[in-house]
């Protein structure tokens, strides 16, 4: 086991408030930072949600410009310059799947000893760009000499069925999500919700993958049947304006809340009555773990979201049909006990255990 401080270089698009980034930060807060320190190679000069916290925790952020300028040849040069200058990194942990073969190959050329490829998705966006990035990412296994995945399916997707993959659960701070009536009441009061209003929640980037347009269609049907239903979407992204226009078209602005860049997501989950994640694909779906830790009834996509999310009796997997989703929600009692022993049910996803596992792996490579 290594005695000196190990610095791990995490390669990410940026450190926005999203699922993968939240997982990395959960680990970072709970790992023994006297033994393992995280640094970050990001792909934009734009400051993001977690940047200040990273620096407070002792991490360094190195900025490339590929997401800003899309200059591939500059990107190759910048990566070579970076690894030429920073010989201190023996471990590179790659979370950015699309460019993984590029930066891991260059890291290998510069004699980086441990090159971790971490799969966080089990499919890809069905568009020309998505197909091209999918084809590119498939060669990641050539340059990653350690393979991680958030689920069995996500490991098979990126590295193939015969490759040895270490499944790393997307850990969460379970205590933080434990249901508290006072926090629920505080947020519902801020939202001006009545006691009998039924709040459907969704958390995720407003991108095609997360499928919030489908959820708006389902909500329209729900609200037509029962005016007590309300919807909250927490996130931001390229489809934000399109989603807002659809909400406006259906005249649902007064019963729909759009929130972004909030730090107390756990309290908003307590304010919800049900949680909906109709994703087109997911490596795991960390928000489903958080939702179940908060005692929420959760609905997600059948045969798309990883089976590993099934950790309580509070989750239902539904085919992507608007009436199926509408009826499943309508037939679910919105008032139920949320004070069960979630620490026990969710223990495999306890971030303290996940951080310790990663710490031991880093130190023993």
PDB file of C-alpha atoms in Angstrom, residues 133-325:
ATOM      1  CA  UNK A 133     -19.569   9.434 -30.297  1.00  0.00           C
ATOM      2  CA  UNK A 134     -20.753   5.892 -29.600  1.00  0.00           C
ATOM      3  CA  UNK A 135     -18.460   4.481 -32.299  1.00  0.00           C
ATOM      4  CA  UNK A 136     -15.541   6.523 -30.957  1.00  0.00           C
ATOM      5  CA  UNK A 137     -16.089   5.504 -27.325  1.00  0.00           C
ATOM      6  CA  UNK A 138     -16.155   1.768 -28.130  1.00  0.00           C
ATOM      7  CA  UNK A 139     -12.355   1.710 -28.474  1.00  0.00           C
ATOM      8  CA  UNK A 140     -11.897   2.969 -24.898  1.00  0.00           C
ATOM      9  CA  UNK A 141     -11.162  -0.559 -23.659  1.00  0.00           C
ATOM     10  CA  UNK A 142      -7.929  -0.594 -25.697  1.00  0.00           C
ATOM     11  CA  UNK A 143      -6.425   2.170 -23.587  1.00  0.00           C
ATOM     12  CA  UNK A 144      -8.060   1.669 -20.190  1.00  0.00           C
ATOM     13  CA  UNK A 145      -6.136  -0.908 -18.181  1.00  0.00           C
ATOM     14  CA  UNK A 146      -8.734  -0.687 -15.372  1.00  0.00           C
ATOM     15  CA  UNK A 147     -12.469  -0.785 -16.174  1.00  0.00           C
ATOM     16  CA  UNK A 148     -15.169   0.588 -13.869  1.00  0.00           C
ATOM     17  CA  UNK A 149     -18.930   0.789 -14.446  1.00  0.00           C
ATOM     18  CA  UNK A 150     -21.928   2.008 -12.463  1.00  0.00           C
ATOM     19  CA  UNK A 151     -23.903  -1.134 -13.368  1.00  0.00           C
ATOM     20  CA  UNK A 152     -23.415  -4.476 -15.079  1.00  0.00           C
ATOM     21  CA  UNK A 153     -25.183  -3.278 -18.248  1.00  0.00           C
ATOM     22  CA  UNK A 154     -23.152  -0.082 -18.482  1.00  0.00           C
ATOM     23  CA  UNK A 155     -19.969  -2.169 -18.235  1.00  0.00           C
ATOM     24  CA  UNK A 156     -21.113  -4.452 -21.059  1.00  0.00           C
ATOM     25  CA  UNK A 157     -22.125  -1.459 -23.172  1.00  0.00           C
ATOM     26  CA  UNK A 158     -18.728   0.253 -23.134  1.00  0.00           C
ATOM     27  CA  UNK A 159     -16.283  -2.613 -22.661  1.00  0.00           C
ATOM     28  CA  UNK A 160     -18.065  -5.685 -24.044  1.00  0.00           C
ATOM     29  CA  UNK A 161     -19.548  -8.762 -22.395  1.00  0.00           C
ATOM     30  CA  UNK A 162     -16.270 -10.644 -21.910  1.00  0.00           C
ATOM     31  CA  UNK A 163     -14.242  -7.844 -20.291  1.00  0.00           C
ATOM     32  CA  UNK A 164     -13.617  -7.869 -16.544  1.00  0.00           C
ATOM     33  CA  UNK A 165     -15.300  -4.796 -15.046  1.00  0.00           C
ATOM     34  CA  UNK A 166     -15.421  -3.536 -11.448  1.00  0.00           C
ATOM     35  CA  UNK A 167     -18.917  -2.290 -10.613  1.00  0.00           C
ATOM     36  CA  UNK A 168     -18.731   0.865  -8.501  1.00  0.00           C
ATOM     37  CA  UNK A 169     -22.103   1.747  -7.020  1.00  0.00           C
ATOM     38  CA  UNK A 170     -23.183   5.362  -7.452  1.00  0.00           C
ATOM     39  CA  UNK A 171     -23.026   6.147  -3.763  1.00  0.00           C
ATOM     40  CA  UNK A 172     -25.086   8.820  -2.053  1.00  0.00           C
ATOM     41  CA  UNK A 173     -25.125  10.470   1.362  1.00  0.00           C
ATOM     42  CA  UNK A 174     -28.050   8.443   2.681  1.00  0.00           C
ATOM     43  CA  UNK A 175     -28.454  10.442   5.902  1.00  0.00           C
ATOM     44  CA  UNK A 176     -28.872  13.623   3.879  1.00  0.00           C
ATOM     45  CA  UNK A 177     -31.932  12.222   2.076  1.00  0.00           C
ATOM     46  CA  UNK A 178     -33.665  10.710   5.097  1.00  0.00           C
ATOM     47  CA  UNK A 179     -37.197  12.087   5.168  1.00  0.00           C
ATOM     48  CA  UNK A 180     -37.937  14.969   7.531  1.00  0.00           C
ATOM     49  CA  UNK A 181     -41.431  16.432   7.794  1.00  0.00           C
ATOM     50  CA  UNK A 182     -40.141  19.886   8.758  1.00  0.00           C
ATOM     51  CA  UNK A 183     -37.979  20.156   5.618  1.00  0.00           C
ATOM     52  CA  UNK A 184     -40.861  18.928   3.483  1.00  0.00           C
ATOM     53  CA  UNK A 185     -43.174  21.573   4.937  1.00  0.00           C
ATOM     54  CA  UNK A 186     -40.595  24.340   4.467  1.00  0.00           C
ATOM     55  CA  UNK A 187     -40.172  23.694   0.720  1.00  0.00           C
ATOM     56  CA  UNK A 188     -43.876  23.129   0.106  1.00  0.00           C
ATOM     57  CA  UNK A 189     -44.597  26.426   1.826  1.00  0.00           C
ATOM     58  CA  UNK A 190     -42.034  28.163  -0.408  1.00  0.00           C
ATOM     59  CA  UNK A 191     -43.745  26.638  -3.453  1.00  0.00           C
ATOM     60  CA  UNK A 192     -47.150  27.701  -2.081  1.00  0.00           C
ATOM     61  CA  UNK A 193     -48.465  24.141  -2.225  1.00  0.00           C
ATOM     62  CA  UNK A 194     -51.585  23.109  -0.357  1.00  0.00           C
ATOM     63  CA  UNK A 195     -51.617  20.059   1.915  1.00  0.00           C
ATOM     64  CA  UNK A 196     -53.589  18.012  -0.606  1.00  0.00           C
ATOM     65  CA  UNK A 197     -51.553  19.034  -3.670  1.00  0.00           C
ATOM     66  CA  UNK A 198     -49.665  16.097  -5.217  1.00  0.00           C
ATOM     67  CA  UNK A 199     -46.171  17.050  -6.381  1.00  0.00           C
ATOM     68  CA  UNK A 200     -44.547  14.946  -9.105  1.00  0.00           C
ATOM     69  CA  UNK A 201     -40.788  15.482  -9.241  1.00  0.00           C
ATOM     70  CA  UNK A 202     -38.069  15.051 -11.847  1.00  0.00           C
ATOM     71  CA  UNK A 203     -34.366  15.822 -11.542  1.00  0.00           C
ATOM     72  CA  UNK A 204     -32.010  15.736 -14.499  1.00  0.00           C
ATOM     73  CA  UNK A 205     -30.389  17.622 -17.337  1.00  0.00           C
ATOM     74  CA  UNK A 206     -32.894  18.961 -19.829  1.00  0.00           C
ATOM     75  CA  UNK A 207     -31.540  16.839 -22.648  1.00  0.00           C
ATOM     76  CA  UNK A 208     -33.090  14.247 -24.952  1.00  0.00           C
ATOM     77  CA  UNK A 209     -31.753  11.378 -22.810  1.00  0.00           C
ATOM     78  CA  UNK A 210     -33.760  12.449 -19.756  1.00  0.00           C
ATOM     79  CA  UNK A 211     -37.002  12.639 -21.765  1.00  0.00           C
ATOM     80  CA  UNK A 212     -38.736  15.440 -19.852  1.00  0.00           C
ATOM     81  CA  UNK A 213     -40.881  16.226 -22.910  1.00  0.00           C
ATOM     82  CA  UNK A 214     -42.552  12.853 -22.425  1.00  0.00           C
ATOM     83  CA  UNK A 215     -43.096  13.668 -18.742  1.00  0.00           C
ATOM     84  CA  UNK A 216     -44.806  16.954 -19.660  1.00  0.00           C
ATOM     85  CA  UNK A 217     -47.180  14.999 -21.903  1.00  0.00           C
ATOM     86  CA  UNK A 218     -47.945  12.586 -19.056  1.00  0.00           C
ATOM     87  CA  UNK A 219     -48.456  15.482 -16.659  1.00  0.00           C
ATOM     88  CA  UNK A 220     -50.916  17.123 -19.043  1.00  0.00           C
ATOM     89  CA  UNK A 221     -53.047  13.972 -18.898  1.00  0.00           C
ATOM     90  CA  UNK A 222     -52.718  13.752 -15.116  1.00  0.00           C
ATOM     91  CA  UNK A 223     -53.748  17.343 -14.605  1.00  0.00           C
ATOM     92  CA  UNK A 224     -56.767  16.932 -16.857  1.00  0.00           C
ATOM     93  CA  UNK A 225     -58.010  14.203 -14.512  1.00  0.00           C
ATOM     94  CA  UNK A 226     -57.015  15.782 -11.214  1.00  0.00           C
ATOM     95  CA  UNK A 227     -56.135  19.462 -10.733  1.00  0.00           C
ATOM     96  CA  UNK A 228     -54.280  18.639  -7.510  1.00  0.00           C
ATOM     97  CA  UNK A 229     -51.288  17.308  -9.446  1.00  0.00           C
ATOM     98  CA  UNK A 230     -48.297  19.646  -9.732  1.00  0.00           C
ATOM     99  CA  UNK A 231     -44.944  19.107 -11.490  1.00  0.00           C
ATOM    100  CA  UNK A 232     -41.423  20.201 -10.585  1.00  0.00           C
ATOM    101  CA  UNK A 233     -38.409  19.739 -12.861  1.00  0.00           C
ATOM    102  CA  UNK A 234     -34.979  20.435 -11.360  1.00  0.00           C
ATOM    103  CA  UNK A 235     -32.241  20.854 -13.948  1.00  0.00           C
ATOM    104  CA  UNK A 236     -31.058  22.810 -16.960  1.00  0.00           C
ATOM    105  CA  UNK A 237     -29.893  22.071 -20.474  1.00  0.00           C
ATOM    106  CA  UNK A 238     -30.345  22.579 -24.206  1.00  0.00           C
ATOM    107  CA  UNK A 239     -34.039  21.635 -24.187  1.00  0.00           C
ATOM    108  CA  UNK A 240     -35.055  24.021 -21.415  1.00  0.00           C
ATOM    109  CA  UNK A 241     -36.761  26.528 -23.711  1.00  0.00           C
ATOM    110  CA  UNK A 242     -38.492  23.788 -25.705  1.00  0.00           C
ATOM    111  CA  UNK A 243     -39.843  22.215 -22.501  1.00  0.00           C
ATOM    112  CA  UNK A 244     -41.030  25.596 -21.230  1.00  0.00           C
ATOM    113  CA  UNK A 245     -42.803  26.277 -24.534  1.00  0.00           C
ATOM    114  CA  UNK A 246     -44.618  22.950 -24.291  1.00  0.00           C
ATOM    115  CA  UNK A 247     -45.675  23.730 -20.730  1.00  0.00           C
ATOM    116  CA  UNK A 248     -46.933  27.119 -21.896  1.00  0.00           C
ATOM    117  CA  UNK A 249     -48.749  25.587 -24.863  1.00  0.00           C
ATOM    118  CA  UNK A 250     -50.707  23.370 -22.468  1.00  0.00           C
ATOM    119  CA  UNK A 251     -51.304  26.321 -20.094  1.00  0.00           C
ATOM    120  CA  UNK A 252     -49.598  24.522 -17.236  1.00  0.00           C
ATOM    121  CA  UNK A 253     -47.269  27.351 -16.161  1.00  0.00           C
ATOM    122  CA  UNK A 254     -49.138  27.924 -12.895  1.00  0.00           C
ATOM    123  CA  UNK A 255     -48.841  24.285 -11.830  1.00  0.00           C
ATOM    124  CA  UNK A 256     -45.292  23.569 -13.031  1.00  0.00           C
ATOM    125  CA  UNK A 257     -42.042  24.628 -11.364  1.00  0.00           C
ATOM    126  CA  UNK A 258     -38.664  24.790 -13.115  1.00  0.00           C
ATOM    127  CA  UNK A 259     -35.677  25.012 -10.774  1.00  0.00           C
ATOM    128  CA  UNK A 260     -31.977  24.922 -11.546  1.00  0.00           C
ATOM    129  CA  UNK A 261     -28.658  25.104  -9.734  1.00  0.00           C
ATOM    130  CA  UNK A 262     -30.159  24.441  -6.313  1.00  0.00           C
ATOM    131  CA  UNK A 263     -28.014  22.994  -3.536  1.00  0.00           C
ATOM    132  CA  UNK A 264     -30.756  21.519  -1.329  1.00  0.00           C
ATOM    133  CA  UNK A 265     -32.028  18.897  -3.795  1.00  0.00           C
ATOM    134  CA  UNK A 266     -32.549  16.546  -0.844  1.00  0.00           C
ATOM    135  CA  UNK A 267     -35.108  18.911   0.712  1.00  0.00           C
ATOM    136  CA  UNK A 268     -36.961  19.272  -2.583  1.00  0.00           C
ATOM    137  CA  UNK A 269     -37.179  15.487  -2.752  1.00  0.00           C
ATOM    138  CA  UNK A 270     -38.799  15.491   0.669  1.00  0.00           C
ATOM    139  CA  UNK A 271     -41.359  17.984  -0.646  1.00  0.00           C
ATOM    140  CA  UNK A 272     -42.268  15.678  -3.556  1.00  0.00           C
ATOM    141  CA  UNK A 273     -44.950  13.006  -3.370  1.00  0.00           C
ATOM    142  CA  UNK A 274     -43.711  10.905  -6.293  1.00  0.00           C
ATOM    143  CA  UNK A 275     -40.617  10.873  -8.481  1.00  0.00           C
ATOM    144  CA  UNK A 276     -40.580  10.261 -12.260  1.00  0.00           C
ATOM    145  CA  UNK A 277     -37.535   9.480 -14.425  1.00  0.00           C
ATOM    146  CA  UNK A 278     -38.639   8.469 -17.958  1.00  0.00           C
ATOM    147  CA  UNK A 279     -35.075   8.333 -19.350  1.00  0.00           C
ATOM    148  CA  UNK A 280     -34.323   6.883 -22.765  1.00  0.00           C
ATOM    149  CA  UNK A 281     -31.152   5.344 -21.306  1.00  0.00           C
ATOM    150  CA  UNK A 282     -29.256   5.457 -18.011  1.00  0.00           C
ATOM    151  CA  UNK A 283     -26.048   3.926 -16.712  1.00  0.00           C
ATOM    152  CA  UNK A 284     -27.764   3.687 -13.355  1.00  0.00           C
ATOM    153  CA  UNK A 285     -29.884   6.713 -12.465  1.00  0.00           C
ATOM    154  CA  UNK A 286     -28.449   8.025  -9.205  1.00  0.00           C
ATOM    155  CA  UNK A 287     -31.521  10.203  -8.584  1.00  0.00           C
ATOM    156  CA  UNK A 288     -33.574   7.016  -8.243  1.00  0.00           C
ATOM    157  CA  UNK A 289     -31.320   5.927  -5.381  1.00  0.00           C
ATOM    158  CA  UNK A 290     -31.702   9.347  -3.779  1.00  0.00           C
ATOM    159  CA  UNK A 291     -35.468   9.235  -4.260  1.00  0.00           C
ATOM    160  CA  UNK A 292     -35.763   5.824  -2.631  1.00  0.00           C
ATOM    161  CA  UNK A 293     -33.497   6.937   0.231  1.00  0.00           C
ATOM    162  CA  UNK A 294     -36.026   9.733   0.758  1.00  0.00           C
ATOM    163  CA  UNK A 295     -38.834   7.169   0.866  1.00  0.00           C
ATOM    164  CA  UNK A 296     -40.370   8.360  -2.414  1.00  0.00           C
ATOM    165  CA  UNK A 297     -42.514   6.286  -4.753  1.00  0.00           C
ATOM    166  CA  UNK A 298     -40.481   6.227  -7.971  1.00  0.00           C
ATOM    167  CA  UNK A 299     -41.402   5.561 -11.608  1.00  0.00           C
ATOM    168  CA  UNK A 300     -38.837   4.900 -14.326  1.00  0.00           C
ATOM    169  CA  UNK A 301     -38.375   3.262 -17.713  1.00  0.00           C
ATOM    170  CA  UNK A 302     -38.704  -0.491 -18.216  1.00  0.00           C
ATOM    171  CA  UNK A 303     -35.738  -2.282 -19.847  1.00  0.00           C
ATOM    172  CA  UNK A 304     -33.796   0.965 -19.980  1.00  0.00           C
ATOM    173  CA  UNK A 305     -32.816   1.875 -16.433  1.00  0.00           C
ATOM    174  CA  UNK A 306     -30.447  -0.545 -14.668  1.00  0.00           C
ATOM    175  CA  UNK A 307     -31.961  -3.254 -12.468  1.00  0.00           C
ATOM    176  CA  UNK A 308     -29.493  -2.256  -9.744  1.00  0.00           C
ATOM    177  CA  UNK A 309     -31.795   0.688  -8.961  1.00  0.00           C
ATOM    178  CA  UNK A 310     -34.374  -1.761  -7.578  1.00  0.00           C
ATOM    179  CA  UNK A 311     -33.366  -1.469  -3.914  1.00  0.00           C
ATOM    180  CA  UNK A 312     -36.753  -0.928  -2.235  1.00  0.00           C
ATOM    181  CA  UNK A 313     -40.372  -1.798  -2.929  1.00  0.00           C
ATOM    182  CA  UNK A 314     -41.003   1.824  -3.928  1.00  0.00           C
ATOM    183  CA  UNK A 315     -39.941   1.693  -7.588  1.00  0.00           C
ATOM    184  CA  UNK A 316     -41.942   0.757 -10.687  1.00  0.00           C
ATOM    185  CA  UNK A 317     -40.553   0.154 -14.180  1.00  0.00           C
ATOM    186  CA  UNK A 318     -42.944   1.197 -16.954  1.00  0.00           C
ATOM    187  CA  UNK A 319     -42.879   1.032 -20.745  1.00  0.00           C
ATOM    188  CA  UNK A 320     -42.767   4.442 -22.404  1.00  0.00           C
ATOM    189  CA  UNK A 321     -46.461   4.909 -23.011  1.00  0.00           C
ATOM    190  CA  UNK A 322     -48.209   8.075 -21.797  1.00  0.00           C
ATOM    191  CA  UNK A 323     -51.357   6.317 -20.649  1.00  0.00           C
ATOM    192  CA  UNK A 324     -49.377   3.631 -18.836  1.00  0.00           C
ATOM    193  CA  UNK A 325     -47.494   6.301 -16.884  1.00  0.00           C
TER     194      UNK A 325
END
